[in-house]
GROMACS .gro file of C-alpha atoms in nm:
model
  440
    1MET     CA    1   0.824  -1.402  -0.553
    2LEU     CA    2   0.858  -1.187  -0.866
    3MET     CA    3   0.951  -0.821  -0.831
    4GLN     CA    4   0.771  -0.646  -1.113
    5CYS     CA    5   0.830  -0.277  -1.045
    6PRO     CA    6   0.639  -0.108  -0.890
    7PHE     CA    7   0.480  -0.395  -0.708
    8THR     CA    8   0.541  -0.758  -0.608
    9HIS     CA    9   0.342  -1.049  -0.758
   10ASP     CA   10   0.333  -1.358  -0.540
   11VAL     CA   11   0.166  -1.668  -0.692
   12SER     CA   12   0.305  -1.930  -0.461
   13ALA     CA   13  -0.032  -1.996  -0.295
   14THR     CA   14  -0.194  -2.089  -0.627
   15PHE     CA   15  -0.013  -2.421  -0.643
   16ALA     CA   16  -0.139  -2.758  -0.520
   17GLU     CA   17   0.159  -2.804  -0.292
   18VAL     CA   18   0.040  -2.507  -0.087
   19VAL     CA   19  -0.348  -2.511  -0.118
   20GLY     CA   20  -0.414  -2.871  -0.199
   21MET     CA   21  -0.641  -3.019  -0.466
   22ALA     CA   22  -0.780  -2.689  -0.595
   23GLY     CA   23  -0.432  -2.560  -0.672
   24LEU     CA   24  -0.237  -2.575  -0.994
   25ASP     CA   25  -0.008  -2.876  -1.055
   26HIS     CA   26   0.336  -2.822  -1.185
   27ALA     CA   27   0.277  -3.045  -1.484
   28THR     CA   28   0.000  -2.821  -1.619
   29HIS     CA   29   0.208  -2.510  -1.539
   30ASP     CA   30   0.510  -2.642  -1.719
   31ALA     CA   31   0.303  -2.747  -2.025
   32LEU     CA   32   0.175  -2.392  -2.063
   33MET     CA   33   0.514  -2.220  -2.022
   34PRO     CA   34   0.640  -2.257  -2.387
   35ARG     CA   35   0.314  -2.120  -2.523
   36ALA     CA   36   0.318  -1.831  -2.283
   37MET     CA   37   0.678  -1.756  -2.387
   38ALA     CA   38   0.573  -1.760  -2.753
   39SER     CA   39   0.304  -1.507  -2.667
   40VAL     CA   40   0.550  -1.286  -2.499
   41GLY     CA   41   0.773  -1.309  -2.809
   42ARG     CA   42   0.481  -1.201  -3.035
   43LEU     CA   43   0.407  -0.908  -2.807
   44ARG     CA   44   0.777  -0.807  -2.829
   45ALA     CA   45   0.760  -0.819  -3.208
   46GLU     CA   46   0.430  -0.632  -3.218
   47LYS     CA   47   0.564  -0.356  -3.001
   48ALA     CA   48   0.876  -0.322  -3.219
   49SER     CA   49   0.670  -0.313  -3.537
   50GLY     CA   50   0.403  -0.075  -3.402
   51LYS     CA   51   0.136  -0.330  -3.492
   52LEU     CA   52  -0.020  -0.310  -3.141
   53PRO     CA   53  -0.050   0.063  -3.057
   54VAL     CA   54  -0.156  -0.003  -2.694
   55LEU     CA   55   0.204  -0.108  -2.634
   56ALA     CA   56   0.338   0.219  -2.763
   57LEU     CA   57   0.134   0.431  -2.523
   58PRO     CA   58   0.353   0.402  -2.213
   59ASN     CA   59   0.650   0.572  -2.379
   60ARG     CA   60   0.453   0.842  -2.559
   61ARG     CA   61   0.447   1.202  -2.436
   62ASP     CA   62   0.354   1.400  -2.754
   63ASP     CA   63  -0.014   1.339  -2.707
   64LEU     CA   64  -0.007   1.456  -2.346
   65VAL     CA   65   0.148   1.784  -2.461
   66ALA     CA   66  -0.102   1.821  -2.740
   67TRP     CA   67  -0.411   1.815  -2.528
   68ARG     CA   68  -0.259   1.983  -2.224
   69PRO     CA   69  -0.427   2.320  -2.314
   70ILE     CA   70  -0.766   2.148  -2.286
   71VAL     CA   71  -0.679   2.017  -1.942
   72ASP     CA   72  -0.560   2.363  -1.828
   73ARG     CA   73  -0.877   2.527  -1.962
   74TYR     CA   74  -1.115   2.279  -1.799
   75ARG     CA   75  -0.934   2.301  -1.468
   76SER     CA   76  -0.944   2.679  -1.467
   77GLN     CA   77  -1.295   2.729  -1.612
   78PHE     CA   78  -1.507   2.463  -1.450
   79SER     CA   79  -1.597   2.345  -1.100
   80ASP     CA   80  -1.742   2.017  -1.239
   81VAL     CA   81  -1.667   1.808  -1.548
   82VAL     CA   82  -1.901   1.533  -1.676
   83VAL     CA   83  -1.772   1.250  -1.885
   84LEU     CA   84  -2.034   1.105  -2.120
   85GLY     CA   85  -1.941   0.748  -2.219
   86ILE     CA   86  -2.002   0.383  -2.143
   87GLY     CA   87  -1.780   0.075  -2.109
   88GLY     CA   88  -1.422   0.133  -2.217
   89SER     CA   89  -1.499   0.498  -2.278
   90SER     CA   90  -1.548   0.554  -1.905
   91LEU     CA   91  -1.410   0.276  -1.693
   92GLY     CA   92  -1.043   0.370  -1.729
   93GLY     CA   93  -1.099   0.739  -1.663
   94ALA     CA   94  -1.326   0.661  -1.367
   95THR     CA   95  -1.058   0.433  -1.218
   96PHE     CA   96  -0.799   0.709  -1.234
   97CYS     CA   97  -1.035   0.976  -1.100
   98ARG     CA   98  -1.139   0.760  -0.809
   99MET     CA   99  -0.773   0.728  -0.719
  100ALA     CA  100  -0.753   1.110  -0.712
  101ASP     CA  101  -1.071   1.150  -0.514
  102SER     CA  102  -1.096   1.065  -0.147
  103GLY     CA  103  -1.451   0.948  -0.206
  104PHE     CA  104  -1.580   1.261  -0.045
  105GLY     CA  105  -1.492   1.521  -0.313
  106PRO     CA  106  -1.214   1.622  -0.546
  107ASN     CA  107  -0.864   1.737  -0.446
  108ALA     CA  108  -0.828   2.104  -0.374
  109GLY     CA  109  -0.786   2.305  -0.692
  110SER     CA  110  -0.934   2.029  -0.914
  111PRO     CA  111  -1.285   2.006  -1.059
  112ARG     CA  112  -1.510   1.725  -0.952
  113VAL     CA  113  -1.515   1.475  -1.243
  114TRP     CA  114  -1.838   1.285  -1.283
  115PHE     CA  115  -1.896   0.978  -1.510
  116MET     CA  116  -2.236   0.955  -1.670
  117ASP     CA  117  -2.176   0.591  -1.766
  118ASN     CA  118  -2.532   0.470  -1.789
  119ILE     CA  119  -2.861   0.598  -1.946
  120ASP     CA  120  -3.093   0.570  -1.646
  121PRO     CA  121  -3.304   0.887  -1.696
  122TRP     CA  122  -3.353   0.948  -1.322
  123THR     CA  123  -2.976   0.950  -1.265
  124PHE     CA  124  -2.932   1.187  -1.565
  125GLU     CA  125  -3.186   1.434  -1.438
  126ALA     CA  126  -3.059   1.416  -1.084
  127LEU     CA  127  -2.702   1.502  -1.193
  128MET     CA  128  -2.804   1.773  -1.437
  129GLY     CA  129  -3.031   1.922  -1.169
  130ARG     CA  130  -2.758   1.963  -0.915
  131LEU     CA  131  -2.485   2.101  -1.145
  132ASP     CA  132  -2.429   2.471  -1.212
  133LEU     CA  133  -2.420   2.439  -1.592
  134ALA     CA  134  -2.245   2.770  -1.626
  135ARG     CA  135  -1.948   2.618  -1.443
  136THR     CA  136  -1.964   2.265  -1.589
  137GLY     CA  137  -1.767   2.120  -1.876
  138PHE     CA  138  -1.843   1.802  -2.067
  139ILE     CA  139  -1.641   1.533  -2.247
  140SER     CA  140  -1.821   1.298  -2.488
  141ILE     CA  141  -1.633   0.980  -2.565
  142SER     CA  142  -1.717   0.706  -2.818
  143LYS     CA  143  -1.447   0.522  -3.010
  144SER     CA  144  -1.672   0.440  -3.303
  145GLY     CA  145  -1.860   0.760  -3.276
  146GLY     CA  146  -2.180   0.565  -3.300
  147THR     CA  147  -2.240   0.437  -2.947
  148ALA     CA  148  -2.618   0.486  -2.895
  149GLU     CA  149  -2.600   0.556  -2.526
  150THR     CA  150  -2.327   0.822  -2.559
  151LEU     CA  151  -2.504   0.990  -2.850
  152ALA     CA  152  -2.826   1.007  -2.656
  153GLN     CA  153  -2.652   1.154  -2.356
  154THR     CA  154  -2.465   1.404  -2.574
  155LEU     CA  155  -2.768   1.521  -2.761
  156ALA     CA  156  -2.959   1.562  -2.431
  157VAL     CA  157  -2.673   1.762  -2.275
  158LEU     CA  158  -2.636   1.989  -2.580
  159ASP     CA  159  -3.010   2.061  -2.576
  160ARG     CA  160  -2.995   2.144  -2.202
  161LEU     CA  161  -2.691   2.372  -2.254
  162ASN     CA  162  -2.854   2.538  -2.549
  163GLN     CA  163  -3.163   2.619  -2.345
  164ARG     CA  164  -2.971   2.747  -2.045
  165LEU     CA  165  -2.665   2.918  -2.199
  166GLY     CA  166  -2.728   2.961  -2.572
  167VAL     CA  167  -2.579   2.791  -2.872
  168ASP     CA  168  -2.288   3.030  -2.910
  169ASP     CA  169  -2.136   2.908  -2.583
  170LEU     CA  170  -2.146   2.530  -2.660
  171ALA     CA  171  -1.808   2.504  -2.825
  172THR     CA  172  -1.625   2.608  -2.510
  173ARG     CA  173  -1.813   2.356  -2.286
  174MET     CA  174  -1.785   2.022  -2.465
  175THR     CA  175  -1.499   1.825  -2.613
  176CYS     CA  176  -1.554   1.505  -2.809
  177ILE     CA  177  -1.329   1.197  -2.858
  178ALA     CA  178  -1.398   0.966  -3.145
  179GLU     CA  179  -1.224   0.796  -3.442
  180ASN     CA  180  -1.139   1.035  -3.722
  181THR     CA  181  -1.394   0.890  -3.958
  182ASP     CA  182  -1.738   0.983  -4.079
  183ASN     CA  183  -1.941   0.894  -3.774
  184PRO     CA  184  -2.244   1.039  -3.588
  185LEU     CA  185  -2.045   1.192  -3.298
  186ARG     CA  186  -1.816   1.374  -3.541
  187THR     CA  187  -2.121   1.490  -3.729
  188VAL     CA  188  -2.276   1.631  -3.411
  189ALA     CA  189  -1.942   1.786  -3.319
  190GLY     CA  190  -1.919   1.957  -3.655
  191HIS     CA  191  -2.271   2.091  -3.638
  192TYR     CA  192  -2.214   2.258  -3.301
  193GLY     CA  193  -1.851   2.358  -3.365
  194LEU     CA  194  -1.718   2.127  -3.091
  195PHE     CA  195  -1.347   2.034  -3.080
  196CYS     CA  196  -1.295   1.661  -3.144
  197LEU     CA  197  -0.981   1.471  -3.038
  198ASP     CA  198  -0.884   1.155  -3.228
  199HIS     CA  199  -0.937   0.812  -3.076
  200ASP     CA  200  -0.687   0.570  -3.217
  201PRO     CA  201  -0.888   0.320  -3.433
  202ASN     CA  202  -0.645   0.045  -3.346
  203ILE     CA  203  -0.695   0.067  -2.970
  204GLY     CA  204  -1.012  -0.090  -2.851
  205GLY     CA  205  -1.215   0.079  -2.581
  206ARG     CA  206  -1.126  -0.167  -2.302
  207TYR     CA  207  -0.758  -0.120  -2.385
  208SER     CA  208  -0.773   0.259  -2.404
  209ALA     CA  209  -0.728   0.362  -2.035
  210LEU     CA  210  -0.372   0.472  -2.096
  211SER     CA  211  -0.479   0.680  -2.400
  212VAL     CA  212  -0.660   1.014  -2.420
  213THR     CA  213  -0.978   0.832  -2.327
  214GLY     CA  214  -0.866   0.759  -1.975
  215LEU     CA  215  -0.587   1.018  -1.927
  216LEU     CA  216  -0.775   1.330  -2.031
  217PRO     CA  217  -1.031   1.304  -1.750
  218ALA     CA  218  -0.753   1.187  -1.517
  219ALA     CA  219  -0.536   1.491  -1.585
  220ILE     CA  220  -0.833   1.720  -1.534
  221ALA     CA  221  -0.885   1.559  -1.194
  222GLY     CA  222  -0.522   1.627  -1.104
  223VAL     CA  223  -0.365   1.282  -1.170
  224ASP     CA  224  -0.005   1.293  -1.275
  225VAL     CA  225  -0.060   1.116  -1.613
  226GLU     CA  226   0.313   1.108  -1.701
  227ALA     CA  227   0.371   0.908  -1.383
  228VAL     CA  228   0.089   0.674  -1.488
  229ARG     CA  229   0.265   0.605  -1.813
  230ARG     CA  230   0.604   0.568  -1.639
  231GLY     CA  231   0.457   0.291  -1.421
  232ALA     CA  232   0.299   0.123  -1.729
  233ALA     CA  233   0.632   0.147  -1.910
  234SER     CA  234   0.826  -0.015  -1.625
  235VAL     CA  235   0.593  -0.318  -1.622
  236LEU     CA  236   0.589  -0.345  -2.003
  237GLU     CA  237   0.966  -0.327  -2.036
  238ALA     CA  238   1.027  -0.580  -1.762
  239ALA     CA  239   0.773  -0.819  -1.912
  240LEU     CA  240   0.912  -0.803  -2.265
  241ALA     CA  241   1.268  -0.832  -2.144
  242ALA     CA  242   1.194  -1.160  -1.967
  243GLU     CA  243   1.382  -1.465  -2.097
  244THR     CA  244   1.142  -1.714  -1.935
  245PRO     CA  245   0.771  -1.690  -1.841
  246ASN     CA  246   0.863  -1.720  -1.472
  247ASP     CA  247   1.040  -1.389  -1.505
  248CYS     CA  248   0.742  -1.227  -1.668
  249ALA     CA  249   0.466  -1.154  -1.411
  250PRO     CA  250   0.185  -1.114  -1.666
  251ALA     CA  251   0.277  -1.446  -1.824
  252VAL     CA  252   0.275  -1.615  -1.487
  253GLY     CA  253  -0.067  -1.464  -1.416
  254ALA     CA  254  -0.201  -1.593  -1.747
  255ILE     CA  255  -0.062  -1.939  -1.687
  256ILE     CA  256  -0.217  -1.955  -1.344
  257ASN     CA  257  -0.554  -1.838  -1.467
  258VAL     CA  258  -0.569  -2.068  -1.773
  259GLY     CA  259  -0.413  -2.361  -1.597
  260LEU     CA  260  -0.665  -2.352  -1.314
  261ALA     CA  261  -0.954  -2.301  -1.552
  262THR     CA  262  -0.869  -2.591  -1.789
  263GLY     CA  263  -0.723  -2.827  -1.529
  264LYS     CA  264  -0.915  -2.758  -1.202
  265GLY     CA  265  -1.245  -2.612  -1.307
  266VAL     CA  266  -1.170  -2.276  -1.159
  267ASN     CA  267  -1.419  -2.060  -1.355
  268GLN     CA  268  -1.420  -1.740  -1.147
  269SER     CA  269  -1.147  -1.480  -1.093
  270VAL     CA  270  -1.200  -1.268  -0.784
  271LEU     CA  271  -1.016  -0.940  -0.775
  272MET     CA  272  -1.012  -0.799  -0.423
  273PRO     CA  273  -0.823  -0.476  -0.349
  274TYR     CA  274  -0.778  -0.355   0.007
  275VAL     CA  275  -0.746   0.005  -0.104
  276ASP     CA  276  -1.056   0.224  -0.129
  277ARG     CA  277  -0.901   0.431  -0.411
  278LEU     CA  278  -0.894   0.110  -0.621
  279GLU     CA  279  -1.270   0.080  -0.588
  280ARG     CA  280  -1.329   0.134  -0.959
  281PHE     CA  281  -1.028  -0.076  -1.068
  282GLY     CA  282  -1.231  -0.398  -1.033
  283GLY     CA  283  -1.493  -0.272  -1.283
  284TRP     CA  284  -1.224  -0.178  -1.532
  285PHE     CA  285  -1.063  -0.523  -1.496
  286ARG     CA  286  -1.404  -0.697  -1.519
  287GLN     CA  287  -1.467  -0.551  -1.867
  288LEU     CA  288  -1.112  -0.613  -1.988
  289TRP     CA  289  -1.111  -0.978  -1.880
  290ALA     CA  290  -1.475  -1.066  -1.972
  291GLU     CA  291  -1.494  -0.908  -2.319
  292SER     CA  292  -1.146  -1.026  -2.415
  293LEU     CA  293  -1.174  -1.393  -2.315
  294GLY     CA  294  -1.539  -1.485  -2.314
  295LYS     CA  295  -1.553  -1.648  -2.656
  296ASP     CA  296  -1.609  -1.997  -2.808
  297GLY     CA  297  -1.698  -2.141  -2.468
  298HIS     CA  298  -1.380  -2.014  -2.308
  299GLY     CA  299  -1.316  -1.763  -2.037
  300THR     CA  300  -1.360  -1.729  -1.662
  301THR     CA  301  -1.604  -1.491  -1.486
  302PRO     CA  302  -1.440  -1.187  -1.329
  303VAL     CA  303  -1.578  -1.088  -0.988
  304ASP     CA  304  -1.482  -0.762  -0.820
  305ALA     CA  305  -1.477  -0.742  -0.449
  306MET     CA  306  -1.348  -0.493  -0.191
  307GLY     CA  307  -1.160  -0.557   0.133
  308ALA     CA  308  -1.235  -0.524   0.409
  309VAL     CA  309  -1.605  -0.466   0.339
  310ASP     CA  310  -1.665  -0.788   0.142
  311GLN     CA  311  -1.526  -0.993   0.429
  312HIS     CA  312  -1.870  -0.926   0.570
  313SER     CA  313  -2.065  -1.024   0.261
  314GLN     CA  314  -1.881  -1.259   0.024
  315LEU     CA  315  -1.610  -1.421   0.232
  316GLN     CA  316  -1.844  -1.685   0.371
  317LEU     CA  317  -1.911  -1.809   0.016
  318TYR     CA  318  -1.543  -1.791  -0.074
  319LEU     CA  319  -1.444  -2.007   0.220
  320GLY     CA  320  -1.752  -2.231   0.258
  321GLY     CA  321  -1.856  -2.257  -0.105
  322PRO     CA  322  -1.716  -2.453  -0.407
  323ARG     CA  323  -1.345  -2.431  -0.489
  324ASP     CA  324  -1.404  -2.276  -0.827
  325LYS     CA  325  -1.239  -1.935  -0.774
  326LEU     CA  326  -0.891  -1.785  -0.804
  327PHE     CA  327  -0.835  -1.497  -0.567
  328THR     CA  328  -0.622  -1.194  -0.641
  329LEU     CA  329  -0.569  -0.975  -0.337
  330ILE     CA  330  -0.423  -0.624  -0.408
  331LEU     CA  331  -0.268  -0.489  -0.093
  332ALA     CA  332  -0.089  -0.171   0.015
  333ASP     CA  333   0.082  -0.134   0.349
  334PRO     CA  334  -0.151   0.072   0.570
  335SER     CA  335   0.031  -0.005   0.903
  336GLY     CA  336   0.057   0.301   1.126
  337HIS     CA  337  -0.167   0.518   0.916
  338GLY     CA  338  -0.494   0.677   1.033
  339ALA     CA  339  -0.648   0.767   1.361
  340ALA     CA  340  -0.541   0.566   1.665
  341THR     CA  341  -0.799   0.402   1.892
  342LYS     CA  342  -0.810   0.522   2.260
  343ALA     CA  343  -1.020   0.377   2.544
  344GLN     CA  344  -1.312   0.585   2.644
  345VAL     CA  345  -1.457   0.317   2.877
  346ALA     CA  346  -1.347   0.119   3.186
  347GLY     CA  347  -1.413  -0.224   3.332
  348PRO     CA  348  -1.508  -0.525   3.121
  349ALA     CA  349  -1.580  -0.308   2.815
  350ALA     CA  350  -1.225  -0.175   2.823
  351GLU     CA  351  -1.089  -0.533   2.852
  352ALA     CA  352  -1.290  -0.635   2.546
  353LEU     CA  353  -1.138  -0.349   2.351
  354ASP     CA  354  -0.779  -0.406   2.480
  355TYR     CA  355  -0.661  -0.579   2.158
  356MET     CA  356  -0.712  -0.259   1.958
  357MET     CA  357  -0.599   0.005   2.204
  358GLY     CA  358  -0.327   0.223   2.061
  359ARG     CA  359  -0.363   0.071   1.720
  360SER     CA  360  -0.452   0.273   1.412
  361LEU     CA  361  -0.713   0.214   1.151
  362GLY     CA  362  -0.432   0.122   0.924
  363ASP     CA  363  -0.306  -0.139   1.166
  364LEU     CA  364  -0.654  -0.295   1.175
  365LEU     CA  365  -0.669  -0.299   0.794
  366ALA     CA  366  -0.326  -0.455   0.772
  367ALA     CA  367  -0.421  -0.723   1.020
  368GLU     CA  368  -0.745  -0.798   0.838
  369GLN     CA  369  -0.590  -0.825   0.490
  370ARG     CA  370  -0.322  -1.061   0.628
  371ALA     CA  371  -0.583  -1.262   0.805
  372THR     CA  372  -0.796  -1.290   0.492
  373ALA     CA  373  -0.504  -1.407   0.279
  374GLU     CA  374  -0.399  -1.665   0.534
  375THR     CA  375  -0.755  -1.790   0.586
  376LEU     CA  376  -0.810  -1.831   0.213
  377ILE     CA  377  -0.488  -2.022   0.175
  378ARG     CA  378  -0.543  -2.247   0.481
  379ASN     CA  379  -0.891  -2.336   0.343
  380GLY     CA  380  -0.747  -2.451   0.010
  381CYS     CA  381  -0.834  -2.143  -0.204
  382PRO     CA  382  -0.580  -2.057  -0.475
  383THR     CA  383  -0.464  -1.709  -0.388
  384ARG     CA  384  -0.215  -1.462  -0.539
  385ILE     CA  385  -0.107  -1.148  -0.380
  386ILE     CA  386  -0.007  -0.824  -0.552
  387GLN     CA  387   0.149  -0.580  -0.301
  388PHE     CA  388   0.306  -0.230  -0.291
  389PRO     CA  389   0.383   0.018  -0.015
  390THR     CA  390   0.131   0.282  -0.118
  391LEU     CA  391  -0.095   0.349  -0.415
  392THR     CA  392   0.068   0.602  -0.655
  393GLU     CA  393   0.020   0.696  -1.016
  394GLU     CA  394   0.311   0.475  -1.106
  395VAL     CA  395   0.155   0.179  -0.931
  396MET     CA  396  -0.180   0.235  -1.099
  397GLY     CA  397  -0.022   0.255  -1.445
  398GLY     CA  398   0.180  -0.057  -1.367
  399LEU     CA  399  -0.126  -0.248  -1.251
  400MET     CA  400  -0.317  -0.157  -1.567
  401MET     CA  401  -0.036  -0.267  -1.793
  402HIS     CA  402   0.010  -0.589  -1.597
  403PHE     CA  403  -0.356  -0.689  -1.645
  404ILE     CA  404  -0.362  -0.578  -2.012
  405LEU     CA  405  -0.060  -0.805  -2.084
  406GLU     CA  406  -0.193  -1.083  -1.870
  407THR     CA  407  -0.529  -1.075  -2.058
  408ILE     CA  408  -0.365  -1.083  -2.402
  409ILE     CA  409  -0.139  -1.373  -2.306
  410ALA     CA  410  -0.434  -1.562  -2.151
  411ALA     CA  411  -0.624  -1.515  -2.477
  412ASP     CA  412  -0.330  -1.666  -2.666
  413LEU     CA  413  -0.332  -1.969  -2.431
  414LEU     CA  414  -0.708  -2.014  -2.477
  415GLY     CA  415  -0.689  -1.964  -2.858
  416VAL     CA  416  -0.921  -1.666  -2.871
  417ASN     CA  417  -0.900  -1.316  -3.015
  418PRO     CA  418  -0.863  -1.067  -2.726
  419PHE     CA  419  -0.955  -0.766  -2.932
  420ASP     CA  420  -1.306  -0.836  -3.058
  421GLN     CA  421  -1.650  -0.887  -2.893
  422PRO     CA  422  -1.876  -1.043  -3.154
  423ALA     CA  423  -2.134  -1.177  -2.915
  424VAL     CA  424  -2.258  -0.827  -2.805
  425GLU     CA  425  -2.325  -0.698  -3.152
  426GLU     CA  426  -2.656  -0.878  -3.177
  427SER     CA  427  -2.803  -0.686  -2.882
  428LYS     CA  428  -2.686  -0.360  -3.020
  429VAL     CA  429  -2.858  -0.422  -3.350
  430LEU     CA  430  -3.181  -0.520  -3.176
  431ALA     CA  431  -3.177  -0.216  -2.947
  432ARG     CA  432  -3.150   0.020  -3.246
  433ARG     CA  433  -3.433  -0.169  -3.425
  434TYR     CA  434  -3.663  -0.153  -3.118
  435LEU     CA  435  -3.599   0.214  -3.066
  436ARG     CA  436  -3.671   0.285  -3.430
  437GLU     CA  437  -4.002   0.086  -3.402
  438GLY     CA  438  -4.095   0.258  -3.083
  439ILE     CA  439  -4.083  -0.064  -2.880
  440GLY     CA  440  -3.980  -0.004  -2.520
   0.00000   0.00000   0.00000
């Protein structure tokens, strides 16, 4: 078991000697190790040279200081903040904000942060109709500055604000994030006098969670963003200091994924946290993994699930269906937490409930996540377990950096570029054409 602060990463149940035929054989694992080590060496060199800016983010603090006044103003001025963006412009921030949000509202003293991450007109109208626009701030995010969905949202919001509050008030209510180039979002910002923060042109959207894109909304929601970066830094430093792939958890994860895909036909990667506050993490990982690896016939399909709820929906397929999935369970230690169960009945009903009497909700969750892991393994399903005592900002930052590195190393092993997404450009071109031609 590898200790990769601030969590453990156990892959022992992904090998054939534990789970049988569906597991990875050591010959395939050993054959991939030198290539994974070469990939780690390239990452080490790219961090040292500054060629890969995403690797510089964990140790930066200057940018956090630079936009802290925006955070303070939004937190003091607004009861609600709406982030306009799609894909990598929203998924990282939404993941952080879900961690800060119980699911039933924001933390005391923090605005409620909403993510308008789609263009369904009914959803847009429903949200705009429930907000007090006089107490609502907006953040518009598009790396290129030309994302059609974000531009449409932004123009619609500006029109609504202008109608309700007047044009003179717009500059205090919306902040934009885009590359510092001549692009449509910058043009809109200039026209309305909106402040625009720079999006690093060398950090792709799906890799931008640890940048202003993800951390500005997170800070507004009350997340300790310095702690997020400390967690990311601890994982990055441990990974790059490793002398062998087996000492580098992201390299191990990449080897397991690629080895199972190429050697055992495992073409789906199921990410299943047992922590509600990681509900949005699966969506963030799904984009990172799919857009980075799905090229030239390569890649595995990411599936996001949630424990314990998906024990009652997907687990039957996982156990009774084809052995084409790698399972990654992300577990905290909930034991002893939450309300305790007490008998309110007598007789046979009380006897039926005896097994849970005096146990907490956390005890039940702990029992179920252990049972799921053991059942998957006993039924021959390759399963790795990532575990930590409790979800903190450091853990979240560490998890994100782990999967960023794992994705980049897996791309190296597959021989694909993890930083482009050529296949989706065709649909973007067609959508613009159809809109211009009035074809709906």
